[in-house]
Coordinates of C-alpha atoms and ligand atoms in Angstrom, one line a residue:
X1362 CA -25.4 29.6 -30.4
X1363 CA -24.5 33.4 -29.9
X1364 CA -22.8 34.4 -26.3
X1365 CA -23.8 37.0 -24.7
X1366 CA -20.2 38.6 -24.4
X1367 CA -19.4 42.3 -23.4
X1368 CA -16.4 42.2 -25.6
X1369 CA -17.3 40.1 -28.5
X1370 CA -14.3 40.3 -30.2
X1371 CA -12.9 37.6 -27.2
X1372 CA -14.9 35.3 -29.8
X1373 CA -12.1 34.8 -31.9
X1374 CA -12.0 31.7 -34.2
X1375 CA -8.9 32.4 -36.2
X1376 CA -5.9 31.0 -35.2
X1377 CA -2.7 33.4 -33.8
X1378 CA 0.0 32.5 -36.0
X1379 CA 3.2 34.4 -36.0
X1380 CA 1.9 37.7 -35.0
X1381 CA -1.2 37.0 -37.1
X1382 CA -4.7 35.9 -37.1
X1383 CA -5.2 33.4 -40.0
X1384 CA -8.3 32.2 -40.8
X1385 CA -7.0 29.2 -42.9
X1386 CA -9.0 27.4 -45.3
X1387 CA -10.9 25.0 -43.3
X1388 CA -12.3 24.7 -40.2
X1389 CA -13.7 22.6 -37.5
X1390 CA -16.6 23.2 -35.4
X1391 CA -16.9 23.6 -31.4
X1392 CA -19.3 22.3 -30.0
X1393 CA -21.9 23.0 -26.5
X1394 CA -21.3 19.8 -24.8
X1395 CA -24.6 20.6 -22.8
X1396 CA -26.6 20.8 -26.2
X1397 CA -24.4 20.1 -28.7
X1398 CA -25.0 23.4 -30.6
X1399 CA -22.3 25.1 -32.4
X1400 CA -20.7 27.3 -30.3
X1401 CA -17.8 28.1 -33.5
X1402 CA -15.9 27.4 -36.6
X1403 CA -12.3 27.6 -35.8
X1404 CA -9.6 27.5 -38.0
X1405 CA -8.3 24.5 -38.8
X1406 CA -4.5 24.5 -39.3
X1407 CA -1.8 22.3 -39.9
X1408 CA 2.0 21.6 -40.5
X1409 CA 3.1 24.8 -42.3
X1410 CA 1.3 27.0 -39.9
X1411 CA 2.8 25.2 -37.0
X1412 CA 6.4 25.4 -38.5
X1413 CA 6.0 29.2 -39.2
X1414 CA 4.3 29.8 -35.5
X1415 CA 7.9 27.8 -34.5
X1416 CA 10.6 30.0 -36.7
X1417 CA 8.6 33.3 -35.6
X1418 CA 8.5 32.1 -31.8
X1419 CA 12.6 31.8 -32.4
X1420 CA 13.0 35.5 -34.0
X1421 CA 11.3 37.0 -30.9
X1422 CA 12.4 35.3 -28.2
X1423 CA 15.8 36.9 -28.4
X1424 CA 14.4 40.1 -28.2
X1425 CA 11.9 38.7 -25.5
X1426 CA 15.1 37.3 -23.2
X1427 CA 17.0 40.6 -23.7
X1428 CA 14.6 42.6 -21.8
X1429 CA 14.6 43.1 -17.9
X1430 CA 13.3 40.9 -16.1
X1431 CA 11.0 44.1 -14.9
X1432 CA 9.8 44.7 -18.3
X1433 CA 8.9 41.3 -18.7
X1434 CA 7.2 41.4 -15.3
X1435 CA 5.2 44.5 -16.8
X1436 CA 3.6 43.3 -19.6
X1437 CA 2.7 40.1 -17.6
X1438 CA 1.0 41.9 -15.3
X1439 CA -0.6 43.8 -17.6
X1440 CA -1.7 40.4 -19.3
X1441 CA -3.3 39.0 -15.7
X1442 CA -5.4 42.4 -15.3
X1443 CA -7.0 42.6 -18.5
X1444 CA -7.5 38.6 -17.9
X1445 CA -9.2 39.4 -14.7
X1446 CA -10.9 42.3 -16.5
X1447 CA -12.5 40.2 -19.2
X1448 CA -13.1 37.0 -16.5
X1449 CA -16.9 37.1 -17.0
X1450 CA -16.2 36.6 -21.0
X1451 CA -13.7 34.5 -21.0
X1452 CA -15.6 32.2 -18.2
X1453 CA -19.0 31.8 -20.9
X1454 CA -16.5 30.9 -23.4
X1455 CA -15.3 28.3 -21.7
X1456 CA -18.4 26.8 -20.1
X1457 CA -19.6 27.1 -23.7
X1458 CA -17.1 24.8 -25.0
X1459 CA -16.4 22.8 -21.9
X1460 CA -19.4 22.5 -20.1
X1461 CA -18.4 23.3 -17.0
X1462 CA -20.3 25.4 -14.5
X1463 CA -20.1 28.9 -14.8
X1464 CA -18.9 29.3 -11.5
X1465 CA -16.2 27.0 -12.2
X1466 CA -15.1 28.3 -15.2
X1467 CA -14.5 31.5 -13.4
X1468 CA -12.7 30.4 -10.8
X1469 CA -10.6 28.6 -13.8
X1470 CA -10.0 32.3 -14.9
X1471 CA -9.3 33.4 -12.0
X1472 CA -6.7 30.4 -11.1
X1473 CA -5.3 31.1 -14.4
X1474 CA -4.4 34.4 -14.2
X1475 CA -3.3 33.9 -10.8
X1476 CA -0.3 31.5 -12.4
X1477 CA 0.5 34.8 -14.4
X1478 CA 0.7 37.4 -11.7
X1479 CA 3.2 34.4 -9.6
X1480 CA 5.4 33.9 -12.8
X1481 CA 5.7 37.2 -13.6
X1482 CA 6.5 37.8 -9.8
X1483 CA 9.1 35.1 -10.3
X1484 CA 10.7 36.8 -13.0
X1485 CA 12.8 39.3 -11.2
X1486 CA 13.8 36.4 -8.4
X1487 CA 15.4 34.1 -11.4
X1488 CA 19.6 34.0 -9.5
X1489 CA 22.1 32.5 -10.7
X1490 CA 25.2 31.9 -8.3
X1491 CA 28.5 32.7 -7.6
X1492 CA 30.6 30.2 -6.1
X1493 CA 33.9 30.2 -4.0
X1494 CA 36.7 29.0 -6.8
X1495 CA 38.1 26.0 -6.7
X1496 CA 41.7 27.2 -7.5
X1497 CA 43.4 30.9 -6.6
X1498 CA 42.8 32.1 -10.0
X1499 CA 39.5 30.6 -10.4
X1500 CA 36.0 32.2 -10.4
X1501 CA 32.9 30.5 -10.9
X1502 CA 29.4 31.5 -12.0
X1503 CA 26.2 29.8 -12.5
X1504 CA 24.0 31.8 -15.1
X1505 CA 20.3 30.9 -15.4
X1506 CA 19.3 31.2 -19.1
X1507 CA 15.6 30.6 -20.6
X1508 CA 15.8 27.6 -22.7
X1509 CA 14.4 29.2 -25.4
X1510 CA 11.1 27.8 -27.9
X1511 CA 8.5 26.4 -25.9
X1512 CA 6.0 24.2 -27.4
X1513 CA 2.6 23.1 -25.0
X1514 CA 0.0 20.8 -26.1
X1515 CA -3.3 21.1 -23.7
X1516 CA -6.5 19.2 -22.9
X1517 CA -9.8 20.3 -22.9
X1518 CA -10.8 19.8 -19.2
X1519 CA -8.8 23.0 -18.2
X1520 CA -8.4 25.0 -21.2
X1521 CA -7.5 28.5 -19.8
X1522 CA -5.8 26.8 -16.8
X1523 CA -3.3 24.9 -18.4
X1524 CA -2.1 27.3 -21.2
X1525 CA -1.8 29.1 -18.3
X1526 CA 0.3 27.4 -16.3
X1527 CA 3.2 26.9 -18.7
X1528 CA 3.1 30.0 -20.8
X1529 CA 3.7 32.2 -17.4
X1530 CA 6.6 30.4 -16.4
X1531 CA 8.0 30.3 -19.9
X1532 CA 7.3 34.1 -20.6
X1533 CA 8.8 34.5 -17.4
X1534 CA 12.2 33.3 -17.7
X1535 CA 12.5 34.5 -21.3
X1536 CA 11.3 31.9 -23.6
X1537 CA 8.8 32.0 -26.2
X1538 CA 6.0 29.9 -26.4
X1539 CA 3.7 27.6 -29.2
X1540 CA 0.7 26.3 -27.9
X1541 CA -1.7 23.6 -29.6
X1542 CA -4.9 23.5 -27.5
X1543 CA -7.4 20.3 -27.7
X1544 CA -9.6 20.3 -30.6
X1545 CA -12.6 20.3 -28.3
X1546 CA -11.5 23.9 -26.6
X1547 CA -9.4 26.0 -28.5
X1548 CA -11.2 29.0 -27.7
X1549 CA -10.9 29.4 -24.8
X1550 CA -6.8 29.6 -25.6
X1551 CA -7.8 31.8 -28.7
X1552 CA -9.4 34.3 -26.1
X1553 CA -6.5 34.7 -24.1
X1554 CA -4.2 35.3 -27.0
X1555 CA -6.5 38.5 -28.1
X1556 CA -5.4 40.0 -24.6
X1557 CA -1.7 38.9 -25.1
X1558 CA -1.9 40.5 -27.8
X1559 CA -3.2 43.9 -26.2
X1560 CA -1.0 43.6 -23.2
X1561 CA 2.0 44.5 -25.9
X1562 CA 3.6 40.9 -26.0
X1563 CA 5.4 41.1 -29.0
X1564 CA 4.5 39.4 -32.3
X1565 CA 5.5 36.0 -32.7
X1566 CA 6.2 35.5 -29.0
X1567 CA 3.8 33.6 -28.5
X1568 CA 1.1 31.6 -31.4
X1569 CA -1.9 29.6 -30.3
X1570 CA -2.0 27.0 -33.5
X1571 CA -5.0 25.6 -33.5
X1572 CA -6.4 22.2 -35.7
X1573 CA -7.7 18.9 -36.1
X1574 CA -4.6 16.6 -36.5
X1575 CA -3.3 16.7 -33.1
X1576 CA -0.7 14.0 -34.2
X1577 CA 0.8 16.1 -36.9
X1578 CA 0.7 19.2 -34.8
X1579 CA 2.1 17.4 -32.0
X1580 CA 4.9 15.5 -34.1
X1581 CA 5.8 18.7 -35.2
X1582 CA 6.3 20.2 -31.8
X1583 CA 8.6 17.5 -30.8
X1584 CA 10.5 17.2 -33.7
X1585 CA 11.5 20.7 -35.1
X1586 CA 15.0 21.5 -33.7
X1587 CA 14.0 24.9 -32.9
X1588 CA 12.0 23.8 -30.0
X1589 CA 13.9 23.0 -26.8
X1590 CA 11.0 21.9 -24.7
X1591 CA 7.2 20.2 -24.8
X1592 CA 5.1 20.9 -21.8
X1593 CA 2.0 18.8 -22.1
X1594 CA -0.9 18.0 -19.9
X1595 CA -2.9 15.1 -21.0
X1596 CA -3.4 11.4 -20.3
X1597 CA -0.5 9.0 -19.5
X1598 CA -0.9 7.5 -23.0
X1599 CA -0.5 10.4 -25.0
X1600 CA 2.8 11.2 -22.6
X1601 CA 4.6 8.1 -23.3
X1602 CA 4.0 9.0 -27.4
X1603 CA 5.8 12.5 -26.8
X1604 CA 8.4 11.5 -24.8
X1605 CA 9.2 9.0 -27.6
X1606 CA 8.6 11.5 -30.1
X1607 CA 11.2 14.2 -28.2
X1608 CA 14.1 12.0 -27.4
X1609 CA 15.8 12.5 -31.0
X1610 CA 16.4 16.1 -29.9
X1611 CA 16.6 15.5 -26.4
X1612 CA 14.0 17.7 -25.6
X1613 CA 13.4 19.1 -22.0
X1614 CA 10.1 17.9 -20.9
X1615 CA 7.5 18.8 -18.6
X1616 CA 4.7 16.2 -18.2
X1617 CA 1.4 16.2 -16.4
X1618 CA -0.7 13.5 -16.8
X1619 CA -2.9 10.5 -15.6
X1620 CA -4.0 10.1 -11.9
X1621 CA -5.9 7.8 -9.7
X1622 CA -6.3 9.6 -6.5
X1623 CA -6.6 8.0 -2.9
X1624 CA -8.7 9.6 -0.8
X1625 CA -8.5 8.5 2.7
X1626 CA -10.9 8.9 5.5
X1627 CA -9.4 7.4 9.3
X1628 CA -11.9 7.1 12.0
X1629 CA -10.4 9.7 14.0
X1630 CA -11.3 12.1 11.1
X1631 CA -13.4 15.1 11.3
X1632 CA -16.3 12.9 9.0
X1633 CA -18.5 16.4 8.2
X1634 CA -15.0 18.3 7.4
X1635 CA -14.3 14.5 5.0
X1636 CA -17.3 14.6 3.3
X1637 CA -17.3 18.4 2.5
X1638 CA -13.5 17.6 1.2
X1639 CA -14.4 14.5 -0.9
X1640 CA -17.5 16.4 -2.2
X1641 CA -14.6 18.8 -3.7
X1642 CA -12.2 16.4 -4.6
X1643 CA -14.7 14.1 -6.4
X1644 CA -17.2 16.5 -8.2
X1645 CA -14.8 19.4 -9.0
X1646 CA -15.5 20.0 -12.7
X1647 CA -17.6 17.3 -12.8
X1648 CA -14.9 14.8 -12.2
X1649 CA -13.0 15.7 -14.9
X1650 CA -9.5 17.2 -13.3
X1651 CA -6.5 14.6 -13.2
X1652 CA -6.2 15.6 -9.0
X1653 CA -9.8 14.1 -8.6
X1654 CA -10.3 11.5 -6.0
X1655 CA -10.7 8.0 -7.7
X1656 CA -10.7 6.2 -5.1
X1657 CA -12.7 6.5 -1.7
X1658 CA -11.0 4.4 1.4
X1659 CA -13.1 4.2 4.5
X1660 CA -11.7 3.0 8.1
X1661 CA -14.7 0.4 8.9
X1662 CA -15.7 1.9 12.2
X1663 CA -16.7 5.1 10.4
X1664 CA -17.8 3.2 6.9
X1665 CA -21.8 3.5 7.7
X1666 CA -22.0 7.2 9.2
X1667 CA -19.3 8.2 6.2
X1668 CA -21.6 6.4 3.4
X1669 CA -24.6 8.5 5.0
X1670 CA -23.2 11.5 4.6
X1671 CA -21.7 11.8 1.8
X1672 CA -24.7 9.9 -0.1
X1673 CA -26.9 12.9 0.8
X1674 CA -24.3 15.0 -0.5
X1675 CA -24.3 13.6 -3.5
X1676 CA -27.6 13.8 -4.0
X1677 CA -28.5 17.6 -3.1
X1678 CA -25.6 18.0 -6.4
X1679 CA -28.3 19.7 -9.3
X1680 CA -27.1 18.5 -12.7
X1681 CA -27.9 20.7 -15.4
X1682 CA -26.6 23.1 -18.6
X1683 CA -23.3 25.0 -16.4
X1684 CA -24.8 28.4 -17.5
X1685 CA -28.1 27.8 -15.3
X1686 CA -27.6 29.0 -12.1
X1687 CA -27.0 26.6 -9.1
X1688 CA -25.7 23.7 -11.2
X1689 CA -23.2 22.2 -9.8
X1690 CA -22.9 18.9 -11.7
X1691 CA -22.3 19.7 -16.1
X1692 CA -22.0 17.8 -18.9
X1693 CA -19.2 15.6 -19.3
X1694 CA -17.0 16.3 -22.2
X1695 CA -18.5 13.5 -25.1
X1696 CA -20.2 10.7 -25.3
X1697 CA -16.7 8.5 -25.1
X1698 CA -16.3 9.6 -21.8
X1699 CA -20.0 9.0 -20.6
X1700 CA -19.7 5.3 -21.8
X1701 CA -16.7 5.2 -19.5
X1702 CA -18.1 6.3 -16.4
X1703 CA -21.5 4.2 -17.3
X1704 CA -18.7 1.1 -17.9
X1705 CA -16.8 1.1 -15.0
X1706 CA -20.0 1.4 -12.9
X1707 CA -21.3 -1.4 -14.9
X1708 CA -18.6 -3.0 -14.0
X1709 CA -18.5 -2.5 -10.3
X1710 CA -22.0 -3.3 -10.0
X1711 CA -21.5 -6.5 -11.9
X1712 CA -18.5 -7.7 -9.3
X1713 CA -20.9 -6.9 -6.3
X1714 CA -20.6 -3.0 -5.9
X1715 CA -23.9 -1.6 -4.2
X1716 CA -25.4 1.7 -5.6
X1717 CA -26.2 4.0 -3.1
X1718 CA -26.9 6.9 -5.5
X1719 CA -27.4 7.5 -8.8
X1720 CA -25.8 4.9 -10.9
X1721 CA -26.9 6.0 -14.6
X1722 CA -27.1 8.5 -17.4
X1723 CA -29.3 11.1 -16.1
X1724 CA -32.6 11.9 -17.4
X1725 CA -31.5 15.1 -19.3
X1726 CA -29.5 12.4 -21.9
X1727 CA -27.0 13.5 -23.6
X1728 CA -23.3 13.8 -22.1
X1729 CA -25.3 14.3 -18.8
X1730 CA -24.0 11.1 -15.9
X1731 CA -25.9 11.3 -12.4
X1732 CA -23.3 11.9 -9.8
X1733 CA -22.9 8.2 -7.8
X1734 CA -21.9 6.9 -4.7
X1735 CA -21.1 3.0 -5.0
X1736 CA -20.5 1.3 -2.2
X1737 CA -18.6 -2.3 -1.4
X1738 CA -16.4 -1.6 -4.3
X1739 CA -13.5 -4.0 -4.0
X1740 CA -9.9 -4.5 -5.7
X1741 CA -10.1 -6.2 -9.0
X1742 CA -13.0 -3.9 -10.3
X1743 CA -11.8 -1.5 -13.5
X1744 CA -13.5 1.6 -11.1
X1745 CA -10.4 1.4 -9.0
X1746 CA -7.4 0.4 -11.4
X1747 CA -8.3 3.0 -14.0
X1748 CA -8.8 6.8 -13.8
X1749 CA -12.6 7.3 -14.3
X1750 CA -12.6 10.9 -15.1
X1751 CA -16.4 11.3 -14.1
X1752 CA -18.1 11.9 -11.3
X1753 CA -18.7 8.4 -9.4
X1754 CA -17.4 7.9 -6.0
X1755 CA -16.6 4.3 -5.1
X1756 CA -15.9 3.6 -1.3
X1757 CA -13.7 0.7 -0.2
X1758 CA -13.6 -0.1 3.2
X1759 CA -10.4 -1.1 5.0
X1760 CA -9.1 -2.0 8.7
X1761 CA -5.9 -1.1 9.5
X1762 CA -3.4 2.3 8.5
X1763 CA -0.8 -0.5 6.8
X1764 CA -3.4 -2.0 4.8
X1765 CA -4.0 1.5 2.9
X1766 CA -1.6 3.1 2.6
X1767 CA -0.7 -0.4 0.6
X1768 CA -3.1 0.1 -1.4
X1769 CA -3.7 3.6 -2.0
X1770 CA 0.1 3.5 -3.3
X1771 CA -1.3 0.3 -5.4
X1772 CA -0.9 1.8 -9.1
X1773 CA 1.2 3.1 -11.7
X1774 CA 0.5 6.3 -11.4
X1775 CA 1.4 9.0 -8.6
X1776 CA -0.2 12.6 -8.8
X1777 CA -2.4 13.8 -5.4
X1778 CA -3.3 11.3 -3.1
X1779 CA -5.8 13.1 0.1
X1780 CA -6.8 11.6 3.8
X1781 CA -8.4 12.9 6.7
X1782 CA -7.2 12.0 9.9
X1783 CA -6.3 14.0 13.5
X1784 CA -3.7 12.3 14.9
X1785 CA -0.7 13.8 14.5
X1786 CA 1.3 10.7 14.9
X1787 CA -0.5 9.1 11.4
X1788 CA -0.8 12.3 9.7
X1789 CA 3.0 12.2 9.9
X1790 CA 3.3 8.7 9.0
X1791 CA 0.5 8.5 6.2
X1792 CA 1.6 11.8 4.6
X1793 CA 5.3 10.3 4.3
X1794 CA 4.1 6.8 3.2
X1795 CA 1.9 7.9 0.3
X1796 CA 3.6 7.4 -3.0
X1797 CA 2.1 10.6 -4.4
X1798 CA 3.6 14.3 -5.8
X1799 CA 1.1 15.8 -3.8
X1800 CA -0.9 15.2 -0.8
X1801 CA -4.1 16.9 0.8
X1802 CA -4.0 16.8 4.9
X1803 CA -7.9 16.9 6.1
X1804 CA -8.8 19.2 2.5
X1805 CA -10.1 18.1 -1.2
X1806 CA -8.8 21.7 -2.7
X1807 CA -4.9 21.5 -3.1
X1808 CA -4.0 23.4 -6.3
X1809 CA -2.5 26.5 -6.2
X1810 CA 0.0 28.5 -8.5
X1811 CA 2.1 29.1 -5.0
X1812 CA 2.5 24.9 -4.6
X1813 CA 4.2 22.3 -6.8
X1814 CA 2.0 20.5 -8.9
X1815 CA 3.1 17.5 -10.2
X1816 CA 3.2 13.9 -10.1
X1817 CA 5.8 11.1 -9.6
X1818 CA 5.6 7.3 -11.3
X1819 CA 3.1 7.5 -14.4
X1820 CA 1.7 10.7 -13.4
X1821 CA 4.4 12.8 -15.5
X1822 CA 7.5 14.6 -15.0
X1823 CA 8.4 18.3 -13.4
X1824 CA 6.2 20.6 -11.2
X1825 CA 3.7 23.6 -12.0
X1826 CA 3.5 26.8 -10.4
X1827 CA 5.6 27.4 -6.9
X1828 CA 9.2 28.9 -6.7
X1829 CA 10.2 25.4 -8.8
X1830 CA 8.3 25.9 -11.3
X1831 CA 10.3 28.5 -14.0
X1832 CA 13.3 26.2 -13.1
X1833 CA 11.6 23.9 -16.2
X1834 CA 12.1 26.6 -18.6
X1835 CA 15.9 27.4 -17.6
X1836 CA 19.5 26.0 -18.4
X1837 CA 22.3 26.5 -16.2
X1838 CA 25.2 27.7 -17.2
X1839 CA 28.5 27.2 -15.5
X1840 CA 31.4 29.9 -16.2
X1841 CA 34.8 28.9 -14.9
X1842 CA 37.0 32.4 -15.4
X1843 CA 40.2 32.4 -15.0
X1844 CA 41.8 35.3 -13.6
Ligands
NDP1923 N1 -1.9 15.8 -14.9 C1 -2.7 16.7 -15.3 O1 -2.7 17.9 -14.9 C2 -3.8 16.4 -16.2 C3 -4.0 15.1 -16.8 N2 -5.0 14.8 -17.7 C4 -5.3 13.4 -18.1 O2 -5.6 13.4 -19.5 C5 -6.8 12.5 -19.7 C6 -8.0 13.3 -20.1 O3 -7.7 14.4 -20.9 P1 -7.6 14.2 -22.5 O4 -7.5 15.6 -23.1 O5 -8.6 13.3 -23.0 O6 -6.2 13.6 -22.7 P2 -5.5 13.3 -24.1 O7 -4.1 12.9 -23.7 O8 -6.2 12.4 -25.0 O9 -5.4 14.7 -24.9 C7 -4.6 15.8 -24.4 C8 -4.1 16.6 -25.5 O10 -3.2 15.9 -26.3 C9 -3.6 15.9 -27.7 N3 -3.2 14.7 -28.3 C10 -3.8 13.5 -28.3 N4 -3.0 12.6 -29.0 C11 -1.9 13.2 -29.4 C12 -0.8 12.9 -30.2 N5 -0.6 11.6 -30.6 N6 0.2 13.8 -30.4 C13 0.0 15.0 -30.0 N7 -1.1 15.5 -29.3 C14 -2.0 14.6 -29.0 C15 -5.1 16.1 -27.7 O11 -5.6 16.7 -28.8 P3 -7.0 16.3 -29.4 O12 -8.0 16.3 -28.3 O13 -7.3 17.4 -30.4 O14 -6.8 15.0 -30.0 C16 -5.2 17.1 -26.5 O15 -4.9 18.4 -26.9 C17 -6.9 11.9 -18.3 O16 -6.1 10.7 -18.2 C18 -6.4 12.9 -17.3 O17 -6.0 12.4 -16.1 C19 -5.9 15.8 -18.1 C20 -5.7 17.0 -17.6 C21 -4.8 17.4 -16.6
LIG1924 O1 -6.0 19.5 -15.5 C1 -6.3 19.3 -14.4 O2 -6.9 18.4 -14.0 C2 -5.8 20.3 -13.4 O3 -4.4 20.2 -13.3 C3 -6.5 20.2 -12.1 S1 -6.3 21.6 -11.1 O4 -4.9 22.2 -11.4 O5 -7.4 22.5 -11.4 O6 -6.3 21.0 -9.8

């Protein structure tokens, strides 16, 4: 498969080692999950070449935190523009490895480098504090220091995004930064490391290490001493396994992982303004983002007129290849996660759940999954205790504001949560009652590098983007001078 890229040479398939492009010895192939064709061969590294991305990463990041804030700032934004500048590139990389549509994936460029420009905003604003002593001859100082090596390991559903996300805030305050992108889009990360590198970040700063055994990789990151924090973004699973894996060193952590997202519709809400939101929150990326809506609650007044609706959404979504214009529905990522999506409607359907549209593979085979409405889904059916990462939207009606909210804040994990409602009373009440890091009021579109994203419960640890977000990659340091 050849892209059609202005600047080719954003095709790279060697990984960024230490300053250096290494080919390896092996490699592993990237595949179109629209077609399946080969999209690349990419090196595929291991151990040493993570250890040596790791001691270079510690050389420059001295240097790196001895700047100015300012310079940092500059070559940041210098970073964003050319990302910005190269967006049309760097979006048919990704929808090449990803699937996505290419709309989306430039909007993924776009909210990328948009995490950048906050960060290295944020830079200059990083204050420590002076505080009133506590004897005569006593002055106190807080200093905010970067923490130092960074290591991120990132999943394929967002694979510009999420390198994003925590290599600004890391560059930033001062640290250096090792990332390990998922086997199924490393090029995407690969791309955006040729235009670190011609935005002047120095070598060895930062490495994009890129290979096959993401356990050995990963068990590397959280066990070499010279890294002082993991940031990962991935399921719940794969969480617990790092945390265990970083508590030798006591590793500062950053965790965003599973959801299972409410999404709450009151029968005082604006139902064309609901359906246009849960459209969003269900079929983003072809419900493959971690903040989509799993689960659909209807008030039962409104449960017919909302079904209506949002069924005839559903079904004007075209699903297609996401380079061919109007598609708004791709490929999901592999076959593992088709069979999911087609088992936990199988399973719904068995246990009573109504099919309202779609329901099944679509025609097009492959990783291609109709987008569904299900209606009459009930507690007790896997659709609603597990995150289905695909798009299927299973409505559950309920009576009363107390018997949501109990069970919208029914499960282990804790990431967005959205309703739609108009009284101003229960938006109060509902938006304080949901269990949730983050919660939509009458929108399906809350991510933004301004806002904290994060989750509470299983859903991870820390927040992403907003003024709190470089305090991750910090350590205080108190000074008590005597004088
Ligand atoms: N909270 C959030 O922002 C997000 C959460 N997620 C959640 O992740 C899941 C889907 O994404 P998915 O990528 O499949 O998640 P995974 O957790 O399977 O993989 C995420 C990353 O972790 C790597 N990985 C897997 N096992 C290990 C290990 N033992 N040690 C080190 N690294 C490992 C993977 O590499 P490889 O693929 O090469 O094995 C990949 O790069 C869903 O639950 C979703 O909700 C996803 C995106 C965002
Ligand atoms: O990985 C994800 O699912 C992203 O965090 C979703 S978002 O930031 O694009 O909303």
């Amino acid at each position: 498969m050849t892209l059609a890229l202005r600047d080719p040479v954003l095709l790279e398939t060697r990984a960024f080692v230490a300053g250096r492009w290494q080919a390896g010895t092996t490699t592993f192939d990237v595949r179109n999950p629209a077609t399946g064709d080969l999209v690349a061969r990419v090196a595929d590294l291991g151990v040493d070449a993570m250890r040596e991305a790791i001691d270079a990463a510690a050389l420059a990041q001295k240097d790196w935190a001895a700047r100015t804030a300012k310079e940092r700032c500059t070559v940041l934004l210098g970073w964003q523009a050319l990302m910005l500048e190269k967006a049309d590139d760097l979006a048919e990389i990704l929808t090449a490895e990803m699937g996505k549509p290419l709309a989306e994936a430039r909007a993924e460029i776009v909210y990328g480098a948009s995490f950048i420009q906050w960060f290295a905003e944020e830079a200059r604003r990083v204050y420590g504090d002076v505080v009133p002593g506590h004897q005569r001859d006593k002055r106190i100082l807080v200093l905010k220091q970067p923490i130092g090596v960074v290591g991120a390991i990132t999943p394929w559903n967002f694979p510009n995004a999420m390198i994003a996300r925590k290599v600004a805030p890391a560059l930033a305050a001062g640290c250096a930064f090792v990332g390990r992108p998922a086997r199924e889009t490393p090029l995407s990360a690969l791309a955006m490391a040729v235009l670190a590198e011609r935005a002047g970040l120095p070598p060895g700063l930062l490495s994009i290490v890129t290979g096959t055994d993401s356990k050995a990789l990963g068990l590397e990151l959280c066990t070499n001493p010279k890294v002082r924090k993991l940031t990962f973004t991935g399921s719940t699973e794969v969480g617990r396994i790092l945390m265990r894996q970083c508590a030798h060193d006591i590793k500062k952590l950053s965790l965003e992982l599973g959801g299972n997202a409410p999404f709450i519709v009151f029968d005082d809400a604006d139902l064309d303004a609901a359906v246009e939101g849960a459209i969003i929150a269900k079929y983003r990326n072809s419900g493959q983002t971690c903040v989509c809506a799993n689960r659909i609650y209807v008030q039962q007044g409104v449960m017919e007129a909302f079904t209506d609706k949002i069924a005839a959404a559903t079904a004007r979504l075209e699903v297609g290849n996401g380079r061919d214009p109007g598609v708004a529905i791709g490929p999901l990522i592999d076959g593992a996660a088709v069979e999911k999506v087609e088992a936990h409607v199988e399973d719904a359907v068995r246990l009573g759940a109504r099919v309202i549209v779609g329901g099944s593979r679509s025609a097009l085979g492959g990783n291609y999954f109709q987008p569904t409405v299900l209606a009459g889904v009930e507690r007790g059916m896997r659709i609603l205790e597990e995150e289905t990462f695909g798009p299927v939207a299973p409505l559950v009606a309920f009576e009363s504001e107390d018997e949501v909210i109990a069970m919208a804040n029914d499960t282990e994990f804790g990431l967005a949560s959205y309703f739609y409602a108009r009284d101003l009373g229960r938006v109060w009440r509902v938006a304080e009652a949901l269990e949730f890091g983050m919660v939509g009021v009458n929108t399906g579109l809350i991510s933004t590098a301004e806002a904290p994203f994060g989750g509470i419960k299983s859903s991870g640890l820390g927040r992403e983007g907003s003024r709190h977000g470089i305090d991750d990659y910090l350590e205080l340091k108190y000074v008590c001078m005597s004088v």
